[in-house]
Short mmCIF file of C-alpha atoms in Angstrom, two decimals:
data_model
loop_
_atom_site.label_atom_id
_atom_site.label_comp_id
_atom_site.label_asym_id
_atom_site.label_seq_id
_atom_site.Cartn_x
_atom_site.Cartn_y
_atom_site.Cartn_z
CA MET A 1 30.08 -33.35 65.16
CA ARG A 2 30.82 -37.08 65.41
CA SER A 3 27.85 -38.13 63.28
CA LEU A 4 28.42 -38.49 59.57
CA LYS A 5 24.87 -37.31 59.07
CA ALA A 6 25.62 -33.98 60.70
CA ARG A 7 28.84 -33.59 58.80
CA PHE A 8 27.28 -34.34 55.45
CA ALA A 9 24.39 -32.10 56.37
CA LEU A 10 26.94 -29.33 56.67
CA LEU A 11 28.33 -30.36 53.28
CA LEU A 12 24.91 -30.32 51.65
CA GLY A 13 24.07 -26.99 53.28
CA GLY A 14 27.21 -25.44 51.86
CA ALA A 15 26.45 -26.86 48.41
CA ALA A 16 22.87 -25.56 48.57
CA PHE A 17 24.15 -22.14 49.57
CA LEU A 18 26.46 -22.08 46.55
CA VAL A 19 23.64 -23.15 44.25
CA ILE A 20 21.39 -20.39 45.57
CA LEU A 21 24.12 -17.81 45.13
CA ALA A 22 24.75 -19.05 41.59
CA ALA A 23 21.02 -18.94 40.76
CA VAL A 24 20.70 -15.40 42.11
CA GLY A 25 23.76 -14.32 40.14
CA VAL A 26 22.39 -15.92 36.95
CA LEU A 27 19.01 -14.21 37.40
CA LEU A 28 20.62 -10.83 37.99
CA SER A 29 22.89 -11.32 34.99
CA ILE A 30 19.94 -12.27 32.77
CA ALA A 31 17.99 -9.20 33.92
CA ALA A 32 20.95 -6.90 33.23
CA ALA A 33 21.51 -8.51 29.82
CA GLU A 34 17.81 -8.11 28.94
CA ARG A 35 17.90 -4.42 29.83
CA THR A 36 21.01 -3.88 27.73
CA ILE A 37 19.54 -5.78 24.78
CA GLU A 38 16.24 -3.91 25.02
CA ARG A 39 18.02 -0.55 25.00
CA THR A 40 20.13 -1.58 22.01
CA LEU A 41 17.10 -2.89 20.12
CA ALA A 42 15.15 0.29 20.95
CA ALA A 43 18.01 2.38 19.55
CA GLN A 44 18.06 0.22 16.42
CA GLY A 45 14.29 0.65 16.04
CA ARG A 46 14.65 4.42 16.33
CA LEU A 47 17.38 4.30 13.67
CA GLU A 48 14.96 2.52 11.34
CA LEU A 49 12.29 5.15 12.07
CA LEU A 50 14.82 7.90 11.29
CA ALA A 51 15.65 6.18 7.99
CA GLU A 52 11.95 6.10 7.16
CA LEU A 53 11.67 9.79 8.17
CA SER A 54 14.54 10.66 5.81
CA GLY A 55 12.75 8.91 2.96
CA ARG A 56 9.49 10.69 3.76
CA LEU A 57 11.24 14.07 3.74
CA THR A 58 12.73 13.26 0.34
CA GLN A 59 9.32 12.27 -0.98
CA PHE A 60 7.88 15.52 0.39
CA GLY A 61 10.56 17.53 -1.46
CA LEU A 62 9.86 15.62 -4.69
CA ALA A 63 6.12 16.18 -4.26
CA ALA A 64 6.73 19.91 -3.77
CA LEU A 65 8.88 20.00 -6.90
CA GLU A 66 6.21 18.13 -8.87
CA THR A 67 3.44 20.44 -7.57
CA VAL A 68 5.31 23.61 -8.61
CA GLY A 69 6.91 22.33 -11.82
CA ASN A 70 3.83 20.55 -13.18
CA PRO A 71 0.59 22.55 -12.82
CA ASP A 72 -1.40 19.55 -14.08
CA ALA A 73 -0.10 17.31 -11.29
CA GLN A 74 -2.46 15.94 -8.69
CA PRO A 75 -2.59 18.29 -5.66
CA GLU A 76 -3.21 15.33 -3.36
CA ALA A 77 0.41 14.17 -3.83
CA LEU A 78 1.78 17.05 -1.73
CA THR A 79 -0.90 16.52 0.94
CA ILE A 80 -0.13 12.79 1.15
CA ALA A 81 3.62 13.46 1.34
CA ARG A 82 3.03 16.08 4.09
CA THR A 83 0.88 13.60 6.05
CA ASN A 84 3.54 10.88 5.72
CA VAL A 85 6.23 13.27 7.03
CA ASP A 86 4.08 14.20 10.04
CA ARG A 87 3.39 10.53 10.76
CA ALA A 88 7.09 9.68 10.57
CA LEU A 89 7.94 12.60 12.93
CA ASN A 90 5.25 11.49 15.38
CA ALA A 91 6.52 7.88 15.22
CA VAL A 92 10.07 9.02 16.11
CA ASP A 93 8.74 11.22 18.92
CA GLU A 94 6.59 8.39 20.30
CA ALA A 95 9.53 5.97 20.17
CA LEU A 96 11.69 8.43 22.16
CA ALA A 97 8.93 8.98 24.73
CA LYS A 98 8.36 5.24 25.02
CA SER A 99 12.04 4.65 25.73
CA ILE A 100 11.88 7.19 28.58
CA VAL A 101 8.78 5.57 30.08
CA GLU A 102 10.21 2.04 29.85
CA SER A 103 13.60 2.98 31.31
CA GLY A 104 12.17 4.86 34.33
CA ASP A 105 15.53 6.59 34.81
CA PRO A 106 15.24 10.39 35.32
CA LEU A 107 18.70 10.83 33.80
CA ASP A 108 17.36 9.58 30.45
CA ARG A 109 15.19 12.70 30.18
CA PHE A 110 18.21 14.84 29.32
CA PRO A 111 19.00 12.89 26.07
CA TYR A 112 15.28 13.01 25.26
CA ALA A 113 15.25 16.80 25.67
CA ALA A 114 18.31 17.04 23.41
CA ARG A 115 16.45 15.09 20.68
CA VAL A 116 13.28 17.20 20.91
CA ARG A 117 14.94 20.28 19.40
CA PRO A 118 16.10 18.54 16.16
CA LEU A 119 12.60 17.07 15.76
CA SER A 120 11.16 20.58 16.18
CA GLN A 121 13.61 21.84 13.54
CA LEU A 122 12.45 19.11 11.13
CA ARG A 123 8.81 20.06 11.73
CA GLY A 124 9.70 23.71 11.17
CA ALA A 125 11.53 22.86 7.94
CA ARG A 126 8.46 20.99 6.69
CA ALA A 127 6.21 23.96 7.55
CA VAL A 128 8.59 26.46 5.92
CA LEU A 129 8.73 24.44 2.68
CA ASP A 130 4.95 24.11 2.74
CA ARG A 131 4.52 27.88 3.01
CA GLN A 132 7.12 28.50 0.31
CA VAL A 133 5.32 26.13 -2.07
CA SER A 134 2.06 28.03 -1.46
CA LEU A 135 3.79 31.33 -2.27
CA ILE A 136 5.58 29.95 -5.34
CA GLU A 137 2.34 28.57 -6.79
CA ARG A 138 1.01 32.10 -6.97
CA ARG A 139 3.71 33.12 -9.42
CA SER A 140 2.89 32.96 -13.08
CA GLU A 141 6.35 32.85 -14.68
CA PRO A 142 7.55 29.23 -15.09
CA GLU A 143 11.23 30.16 -14.89
CA ALA A 144 10.70 32.16 -11.70
CA ARG A 145 8.74 29.24 -10.24
CA GLN A 146 11.52 26.81 -11.09
CA ASN A 147 14.22 29.03 -9.60
CA ALA A 148 12.13 29.64 -6.49
CA ILE A 149 11.39 25.95 -5.88
CA LYS A 150 15.09 25.07 -6.39
CA GLY A 151 16.05 27.63 -3.76
CA ALA A 152 13.31 26.38 -1.44
CA LEU A 153 14.45 22.76 -1.83
CA ASN A 154 18.07 23.74 -1.19
CA GLY A 155 17.01 25.53 1.98
CA PHE A 156 14.85 22.55 2.95
CA GLY A 157 17.82 20.21 2.54
CA ALA A 158 20.05 22.50 4.60
CA MET A 159 17.45 22.73 7.39
CA THR A 160 16.83 18.97 7.58
CA GLY A 161 20.33 17.61 6.99
CA GLN A 162 21.95 18.63 10.29
CA PRO A 163 19.04 17.61 12.61
CA LEU A 164 18.73 14.22 10.89
CA SER A 165 22.48 13.65 11.13
CA PHE A 166 22.40 14.62 14.81
CA LEU A 167 19.53 12.22 15.57
CA VAL A 168 21.14 9.35 13.65
CA GLU A 169 24.49 9.91 15.34
CA THR A 170 22.77 10.02 18.75
CA GLU A 171 21.06 6.68 18.17
CA ARG A 172 24.30 5.16 16.90
CA ARG A 173 25.97 6.30 20.08
CA SER A 174 23.15 4.70 22.06
CA MET A 175 23.76 1.41 20.26
CA ALA A 176 27.51 1.72 20.83
CA GLN A 177 26.85 2.44 24.51
CA GLY A 178 24.66 -0.67 24.69
CA LEU A 179 27.42 -2.78 23.18
CA GLU A 180 29.94 -1.34 25.61
CA GLU A 181 27.61 -2.12 28.52
CA ALA A 182 27.28 -5.68 27.20
CA ARG A 183 31.07 -6.02 27.14
CA GLU A 184 31.32 -4.69 30.70
CA LEU A 185 28.59 -7.09 31.79
CA THR A 186 30.49 -9.98 30.21
CA TRP A 187 33.65 -8.94 32.01
CA ARG A 188 31.79 -8.73 35.35
CA LEU A 189 30.26 -12.15 34.78
CA ARG A 190 33.68 -13.63 34.14
CA ILE A 191 34.99 -12.12 37.34
CA ALA A 192 31.93 -13.34 39.26
CA ALA A 193 32.36 -16.84 37.82
CA LEU A 194 36.01 -16.86 38.83
CA VAL A 195 35.13 -15.70 42.35
CA ALA A 196 32.40 -18.36 42.58
CA VAL A 197 34.84 -21.04 41.49
CA LEU A 198 37.39 -19.89 44.05
CA ALA A 199 34.74 -19.77 46.78
CA ALA A 200 33.56 -23.25 45.88
CA LEU A 201 37.10 -24.57 46.00
CA GLY A 202 37.64 -22.93 49.39
CA LEU A 203 34.47 -24.43 50.79
CA VAL A 204 35.39 -27.86 49.43
CA ILE A 205 38.79 -27.67 51.13
CA VAL A 206 37.22 -26.70 54.46
CA LEU A 207 34.66 -29.48 54.30
CA TYR A 208 37.32 -31.97 53.27
CA ARG A 209 39.42 -31.14 56.33
CA SER A 210 36.48 -31.20 58.74
CA VAL A 211 34.48 -34.13 57.36
CA THR A 212 36.56 -36.39 55.13
CA ARG A 213 39.90 -36.65 56.94
CA PRO A 214 38.57 -38.36 60.15
CA THR A 215 37.00 -41.11 58.06
CA LEU A 216 39.61 -41.22 55.30
CA ALA A 217 40.43 -44.84 55.89
CA ARG A 218 36.80 -45.91 55.54
CA ILE A 219 36.05 -43.84 52.52
CA GLU A 220 39.23 -44.52 50.54
CA ALA A 221 37.26 -46.77 48.28
CA VAL A 222 34.63 -44.07 47.87
CA ARG A 223 37.36 -41.58 46.96
CA ARG A 224 38.78 -43.88 44.30
CA ALA A 225 35.33 -44.50 42.90
CA ALA A 226 34.61 -40.78 42.90
CA GLY A 227 37.89 -40.23 41.02
CA ALA A 228 36.90 -42.83 38.46
CA VAL A 229 33.50 -41.18 38.00
CA GLY A 230 35.21 -37.81 37.69
CA SER A 231 37.43 -39.14 34.89
CA GLY A 232 34.39 -40.27 32.93
CA ALA A 233 33.87 -43.87 34.09
CA LEU A 234 30.21 -43.38 34.96
CA ASP A 235 29.58 -47.15 35.17
CA THR A 236 31.64 -47.38 38.43
CA ARG A 237 29.68 -48.95 41.32
CA LEU A 238 30.56 -49.73 44.97
CA SER A 239 29.42 -52.62 47.13
CA VAL A 240 27.47 -51.69 50.27
CA ALA A 241 29.37 -53.49 53.05
CA THR A 242 27.94 -51.70 56.11
CA ARG A 243 24.57 -50.27 57.20
CA ASP A 244 25.82 -47.14 58.86
CA GLU A 245 25.85 -43.65 57.46
CA LEU A 246 28.82 -44.48 55.25
CA GLY A 247 26.89 -47.38 53.80
CA LEU A 248 24.00 -45.06 53.05
CA LEU A 249 26.52 -42.75 51.43
CA VAL A 250 27.79 -45.58 49.23
CA ALA A 251 24.26 -46.43 48.18
CA ASN A 252 23.58 -42.80 47.39
CA PHE A 253 26.83 -42.68 45.46
CA ASN A 254 25.75 -45.61 43.30
CA ARG A 255 22.41 -43.95 42.57
CA MET A 256 24.21 -40.68 41.78
CA ALA A 257 26.56 -42.42 39.33
CA ALA A 258 23.60 -44.00 37.58
CA ARG A 259 21.84 -40.65 37.28
CA LEU A 260 25.01 -39.02 35.95
CA SER A 261 25.33 -41.74 33.33
CA ARG A 262 21.78 -41.16 32.12
CA ARG A 263 22.24 -37.39 32.22
CA GLU A 264 25.47 -37.63 30.25
CA GLY A 265 23.66 -39.54 27.54
CA ARG A 266 20.88 -36.96 27.38
CA LEU A 267 23.46 -34.14 27.38
CA ALA A 268 25.31 -35.65 24.42
CA ALA A 269 22.05 -35.94 22.48
CA ASP A 270 21.06 -32.36 23.37
CA ARG A 271 24.50 -31.11 22.36
CA ALA A 272 24.23 -32.77 18.94
CA ALA A 273 20.73 -31.33 18.45
CA LEU A 274 21.94 -27.89 19.51
CA GLU A 275 24.83 -28.00 17.03
CA ASP A 276 22.44 -28.96 14.23
CA THR A 277 20.09 -26.11 15.20
CA VAL A 278 22.92 -23.57 15.34
CA GLU A 279 24.18 -24.70 11.93
CA ALA A 280 20.70 -24.43 10.40
CA ARG A 281 20.09 -20.99 11.89
CA THR A 282 23.50 -19.81 10.70
CA ALA A 283 22.67 -20.90 7.16
CA ASP A 284 19.30 -19.11 7.38
CA LEU A 285 20.99 -15.92 8.58
CA ARG A 286 23.53 -16.03 5.77
CA ALA A 287 20.78 -16.51 3.21
CA ALA A 288 18.76 -13.68 4.76
CA ASN A 289 21.81 -11.39 4.69
CA ALA A 290 22.40 -12.23 1.03
CA ARG A 291 18.78 -11.42 0.21
CA LEU A 292 18.94 -8.15 2.15
CA GLU A 293 22.14 -7.14 0.36
CA ALA A 294 20.52 -7.91 -3.00
CA VAL A 295 17.40 -5.89 -2.10
CA ASP A 296 19.53 -2.99 -0.89
CA ALA A 297 21.58 -2.98 -4.11
CA SER A 298 18.38 -3.06 -6.17
CA ARG A 299 16.90 -0.12 -4.27
CA ARG A 300 20.07 1.94 -4.65
CA ARG A 301 20.09 1.22 -8.39
CA PHE A 302 16.37 2.14 -8.61
CA PHE A 303 16.73 5.56 -6.96
CA ALA A 304 19.91 6.33 -8.90
CA ASP A 305 18.02 5.86 -12.18
CA VAL A 306 15.00 8.01 -11.27
CA SER A 307 16.70 11.28 -12.11
CA HIS A 308 17.94 9.93 -15.47
CA GLU A 309 14.52 8.65 -16.53
CA LEU A 310 12.68 11.86 -15.56
CA ARG A 311 15.21 14.32 -17.02
CA THR A 312 14.38 13.86 -20.73
CA PRO A 313 10.57 14.44 -20.61
CA LEU A 314 11.01 17.34 -18.22
CA THR A 315 13.58 18.92 -20.58
CA VAL A 316 11.20 18.56 -23.51
CA ILE A 317 8.29 20.05 -21.54
CA LEU A 318 10.37 23.03 -20.44
CA GLY A 319 11.68 23.56 -23.97
CA GLU A 320 8.17 23.48 -25.41
CA CYS A 321 7.07 25.99 -22.77
CA ASP A 322 9.87 28.33 -23.84
CA ILE A 323 8.84 27.98 -27.50
CA ALA A 324 5.23 28.71 -26.57
CA ALA A 325 6.27 31.78 -24.58
CA ARG A 326 8.29 33.17 -27.51
CA GLY A 327 5.71 32.29 -30.13
CA SER A 328 2.76 33.87 -28.26
CA ALA A 329 4.21 37.34 -28.86
CA ARG A 330 4.34 36.73 -32.67
CA GLY A 331 0.82 35.32 -32.94
CA VAL A 332 1.98 31.78 -33.77
CA ASP A 333 -0.48 28.91 -33.37
CA GLN A 334 0.53 27.14 -30.15
CA GLY A 335 -1.68 24.07 -30.63
CA PRO A 336 1.10 21.64 -31.67
CA VAL A 337 3.37 22.96 -28.92
CA PHE A 338 0.81 22.37 -26.19
CA ALA A 339 -0.08 19.00 -27.71
CA THR A 340 3.60 18.03 -27.42
CA ILE A 341 3.70 19.29 -23.83
CA ARG A 342 0.58 17.29 -22.96
CA LYS A 343 1.97 14.15 -24.61
CA ARG A 344 5.29 14.45 -22.79
CA ALA A 345 3.54 15.19 -19.50
CA ARG A 346 1.30 12.14 -19.87
CA GLY A 347 4.36 10.05 -20.72
CA LEU A 348 6.12 11.41 -17.64
CA GLN A 349 3.03 10.61 -15.54
CA ARG A 350 3.04 7.02 -16.82
CA ARG A 351 6.76 6.76 -16.12
CA VAL A 352 6.26 7.95 -12.52
CA GLU A 353 3.43 5.44 -12.11
CA ASP A 354 5.73 2.73 -13.47
CA LEU A 355 8.42 3.75 -11.00
CA LEU A 356 5.96 3.57 -8.12
CA ARG A 357 4.68 0.22 -9.36
CA VAL A 358 8.19 -1.24 -9.49
CA ALA A 359 8.96 0.21 -6.05
CA ARG A 360 5.85 -1.48 -4.65
CA SER A 361 6.88 -4.74 -6.28
CA GLU A 362 10.20 -4.62 -4.35
CA SER A 363 8.25 -4.54 -1.06
CA GLY A 364 5.66 -7.13 -2.15
CA GLN A 365 2.79 -4.60 -2.42
CA ILE A 366 1.57 -5.68 -5.88
CA GLU A 367 -2.15 -5.46 -6.64
CA LEU A 368 -3.67 -6.42 -10.00
CA ASP A 369 -6.82 -4.81 -11.43
CA ARG A 370 -7.90 -7.30 -14.07
CA ARG A 371 -10.47 -6.02 -16.57
CA PRO A 372 -11.34 -6.83 -20.18
CA VAL A 373 -8.82 -4.99 -22.41
CA GLY A 374 -7.88 -5.15 -26.06
CA ALA A 375 -4.48 -6.74 -26.56
CA ALA A 376 -3.66 -4.72 -29.70
CA SER A 377 -4.25 -1.36 -28.00
CA VAL A 378 -2.05 -2.31 -25.02
CA LEU A 379 0.76 -3.51 -27.29
CA GLY A 380 0.44 -0.44 -29.53
CA GLU A 381 0.74 1.86 -26.53
CA ALA A 382 3.82 -0.02 -25.30
CA VAL A 383 5.46 0.22 -28.75
CA ASP A 384 4.66 3.96 -28.98
CA ASN A 385 6.23 4.57 -25.57
CA ALA A 386 9.42 2.76 -26.64
CA ALA A 387 9.62 4.42 -30.05
CA SER A 388 11.72 7.38 -28.93
CA GLU A 389 14.26 5.09 -27.22
CA ALA A 390 14.41 2.90 -30.33
CA ALA A 391 15.07 5.97 -32.50
CA ARG A 392 17.78 7.14 -30.15
CA ARG A 393 19.50 3.75 -30.31
CA ARG A 394 18.88 3.45 -34.08
CA VAL A 395 17.02 0.18 -33.63
CA GLY A 396 14.06 -0.71 -35.84
CA LEU A 397 10.95 -1.24 -33.69
CA ARG A 398 7.94 -2.82 -35.41
CA PHE A 399 4.47 -3.87 -34.21
CA GLU A 400 2.63 -6.72 -35.94
CA PRO A 401 -1.01 -6.74 -34.65
CA GLY A 402 -1.89 -9.95 -36.43
CA GLU A 403 -5.07 -10.75 -38.35
CA ARG A 404 -7.47 -9.75 -35.56
CA ASP A 405 -7.51 -8.22 -32.10
CA VAL A 406 -8.35 -10.25 -29.00
CA GLU A 407 -9.77 -9.32 -25.61
CA LEU A 408 -7.82 -10.29 -22.48
CA LEU A 409 -8.88 -10.27 -18.82
CA ALA A 410 -5.79 -8.42 -17.56
CA ASP A 411 -4.39 -5.46 -15.67
CA ARG A 412 -3.77 -2.99 -18.51
CA GLU A 413 -0.93 -1.05 -16.86
CA TRP A 414 0.96 -4.12 -15.65
CA LEU A 415 0.62 -5.85 -19.03
CA ARG A 416 1.82 -2.69 -20.82
CA GLN A 417 4.80 -2.36 -18.51
CA VAL A 418 5.71 -6.05 -18.93
CA VAL A 419 5.87 -5.58 -22.72
CA GLU A 420 7.79 -2.29 -22.35
CA GLY A 421 10.20 -4.02 -19.98
CA LEU A 422 10.82 -6.84 -22.47
CA VAL A 423 11.46 -4.32 -25.26
CA ASP A 424 13.72 -2.30 -22.96
CA ASN A 425 15.64 -5.49 -22.03
CA ALA A 426 16.19 -6.14 -25.75
CA PHE A 427 17.55 -2.59 -26.18
CA ARG A 428 19.86 -2.84 -23.20
CA HIS A 429 21.09 -6.43 -23.10
CA ALA A 430 20.92 -7.80 -26.66
CA ALA A 431 24.40 -7.27 -28.12
CA GLY A 432 24.34 -6.04 -31.73
CA VAL A 433 20.56 -5.72 -31.91
CA THR A 434 19.21 -3.83 -34.95
CA ARG A 435 15.57 -4.89 -35.03
CA VAL A 436 12.92 -5.60 -32.37
CA THR A 437 9.47 -6.93 -33.30
CA VAL A 438 6.38 -7.06 -31.08
CA ALA A 439 3.75 -9.42 -32.48
CA LEU A 440 0.27 -10.60 -31.48
CA ALA A 441 -1.14 -13.99 -32.50
CA ALA A 442 -4.75 -14.58 -31.42
CA GLY A 443 -6.05 -18.09 -30.92
CA ALA A 444 -9.40 -19.49 -29.84
CA ARG A 445 -8.53 -19.73 -26.16
CA GLU A 446 -5.04 -18.26 -25.92
CA ALA A 447 -3.23 -15.18 -27.21
CA ALA A 448 0.52 -15.29 -27.85
CA ILE A 449 2.48 -12.04 -27.45
CA THR A 450 6.08 -12.28 -28.70
CA VAL A 451 9.01 -9.87 -28.40
CA THR A 452 11.76 -10.89 -30.85
CA ASP A 453 15.17 -9.34 -31.54
CA ASP A 454 18.11 -10.17 -33.80
CA GLY A 455 20.79 -9.87 -31.10
CA ALA A 456 23.09 -12.49 -29.60
CA GLY A 457 20.24 -14.46 -27.98
CA PHE A 458 19.93 -15.90 -24.48
CA PRO A 459 22.78 -17.77 -22.75
CA ASP A 460 22.68 -21.55 -22.29
CA ASP A 461 21.41 -21.14 -18.70
CA GLY A 462 18.66 -18.71 -19.74
CA GLY A 463 16.33 -20.17 -17.11
CA ALA A 464 18.48 -18.56 -14.39
CA LEU A 465 17.45 -15.13 -15.73
CA PHE A 466 14.07 -15.62 -14.05
CA GLU A 467 15.75 -15.38 -10.62
CA ARG A 468 15.31 -12.11 -8.75
CA PHE A 469 18.26 -9.66 -8.96
CA ARG A 470 19.90 -11.81 -11.66
CA ARG A 471 21.59 -10.14 -14.64
CA GLY A 472 23.21 -11.58 -17.71
CA ALA A 473 26.94 -12.15 -17.86
CA GLY A 474 27.49 -9.46 -20.50
CA PRO A 475 27.71 -5.71 -19.85
CA ALA A 476 24.36 -4.19 -18.89
CA GLU A 477 23.21 -0.60 -18.70
CA SER A 478 21.55 0.86 -15.67
CA GLY A 479 17.78 1.03 -15.58
CA PHE A 480 14.66 0.24 -13.61
CA GLY A 481 12.86 -2.23 -15.87
CA ILE A 482 10.70 -4.83 -14.17
CA GLY A 483 12.98 -7.69 -15.28
CA LEU A 484 12.12 -11.28 -16.22
CA ALA A 485 11.50 -12.39 -12.62
CA LEU A 486 8.76 -9.83 -12.03
CA ALA A 487 7.44 -10.32 -15.59
CA ARG A 488 6.97 -14.01 -14.93
CA TRP A 489 5.24 -13.21 -11.63
CA VAL A 490 2.77 -10.86 -13.39
CA VAL A 491 2.10 -13.30 -16.25
CA GLU A 492 1.49 -16.20 -13.86
CA ARG A 493 -0.98 -14.05 -11.87
CA HIS A 494 -2.80 -13.63 -15.20
CA ASP A 495 -3.02 -17.46 -15.47
CA GLY A 496 -0.49 -17.34 -18.31
CA GLU A 497 3.02 -18.57 -19.07
CA ILE A 498 6.26 -16.90 -20.17
CA ARG A 499 8.78 -18.77 -22.31
CA LEU A 500 12.25 -18.00 -23.64
CA GLY A 501 13.43 -19.09 -27.07
CA THR A 502 15.36 -18.13 -30.17
CA GLY A 503 14.33 -15.70 -32.87
CA ASP A 504 13.80 -16.20 -36.57
CA ASN A 505 16.22 -18.58 -38.35
CA GLY A 506 17.68 -19.62 -34.99
CA LYS A 507 19.17 -16.17 -34.32
CA GLY A 508 18.41 -13.61 -31.65
CA ALA A 509 16.12 -13.97 -28.65
CA ARG A 510 12.37 -14.40 -28.37
CA VAL A 511 10.18 -14.00 -25.29
CA THR A 512 6.63 -15.38 -25.58
CA LEU A 513 3.74 -14.45 -23.28
CA ALA A 514 0.91 -16.99 -23.52
CA LEU A 515 -2.21 -15.44 -21.96
CA PRO A 516 -5.75 -16.88 -21.83
CA VAL A 517 -8.42 -15.08 -23.83
CA SER A 518 -11.28 -13.42 -21.92
CA PRO A 519 -14.15 -15.93 -21.40
CA ALA A 520 -16.63 -13.61 -23.15
CA ALA A 521 -14.31 -13.27 -26.17
CA ALA A 522 -13.81 -17.05 -26.29
CA TYR A 523 -17.58 -17.61 -26.33
CA GLU A 524 -18.02 -15.05 -29.15
CA GLU A 525 -15.28 -16.74 -31.18
CA ARG A 526 -16.88 -20.14 -30.70
CA ASP A 527 -20.30 -18.82 -31.72
CA HIS A 528 -18.75 -17.14 -34.75
CA ARG A 529 -17.11 -20.39 -35.84
CA GLU A 530 -20.30 -22.38 -35.32
CA SER A 531 -22.33 -19.87 -37.33
CA ALA A 532 -19.70 -19.90 -40.09
CA ALA A 533 -19.81 -23.70 -40.14
#
């Protein structure tokens, strides 16, 4: 091959061959990485479904306990909990079947078969508990019913614990296997890159000996220029002295250097943009992780307090039932006893509804049912609900209804819980509090609801207390109150405003809820004033 064209054709052919090999290797590597990532993400998704299944099983057990322990409870709660458990089981089963279909590997059917048995055990545990609840409901003795449901729930926990642990451990192993496969793929890619580099170097040496050496004298200048370009001097240019193939090569070299210079500029700009994007995404991920950690801590605190908040009314109800059972044999009037049981049960029902409402607020599922309600009745109910806690803490709780009642267009339950939450915050967080006052001041277009205490008052940065998951600097008790952040959210959805201030004589803390009066009530007040005038 005496022609430079033929020799450089060989050079270009070898370079094209290397590019094709590199492209094929990159495509295969991307496909393998996608499969590994998909398997890992599928395992993570199944882990999330198993976590949801665990929560549904817990809710089913609580619904069974409520159905047996509280005859006045809604029977639909157990049916809804049973349906949710079945849906969660079906979701896990469908996810496992989908992974088998997408993988297309017959060997993956063996892990699927191993997971089917624990799912069947969970379904069987649900059916067994369902039958046991039906049998326990037929018993008439409350104590026997309580003992029976405790035994049934213990058996239910024993039957579901091991299968759930097995399924979770299996999916964790799947994720670990995916990570190990990713590491192996990375190691293989490094080896392949090293082999490709060595092959490229070998080909370059061969081409240099067969093409460059015979014309070394003529292309010495080209070599020096290529060295300069390789060291970063992209503005290097050569003069075209001849019109042969080497001259064409020099011209092509000049055009190549110009293209490299432009590409280097674009690469620097793209690198700077990529660094900015990576930094921004890293900040977003850190913020998201912080929010997730805060939500997780709030949920753990919420479920830890459920048992404490439900224990007292349940104890009173059971004690009143025992008194009724002993007094029936002596002909004692049981009216006050059953009235106490009904009052405690209704209080417990409201507390459970409050718990569910707060739980929905954590996931953003808040719905308001705004209707005309009397402000004094809502505030009186909130004060009555907090009276027992005030007596226990030896704190004076007083309600000042004002000169007249006023009608608000509001969600009664949310407004009641906001006031209860503010009173509860005063009990828990106001150091040295001895008196809490709930007052109503009705205006022509706006009603002011105030919760005042004689404690230490708010800190200097009291506005930060409106942030979600924010607590004061002082010691705080555990609880599941709605907090100032959610209270402000509810008040703003009622077209109102919440303000923090100091109590009487500049001491203590005061929270004011300014809510608009119902349009109908405002018109009546205006007509009343006009007629009086």
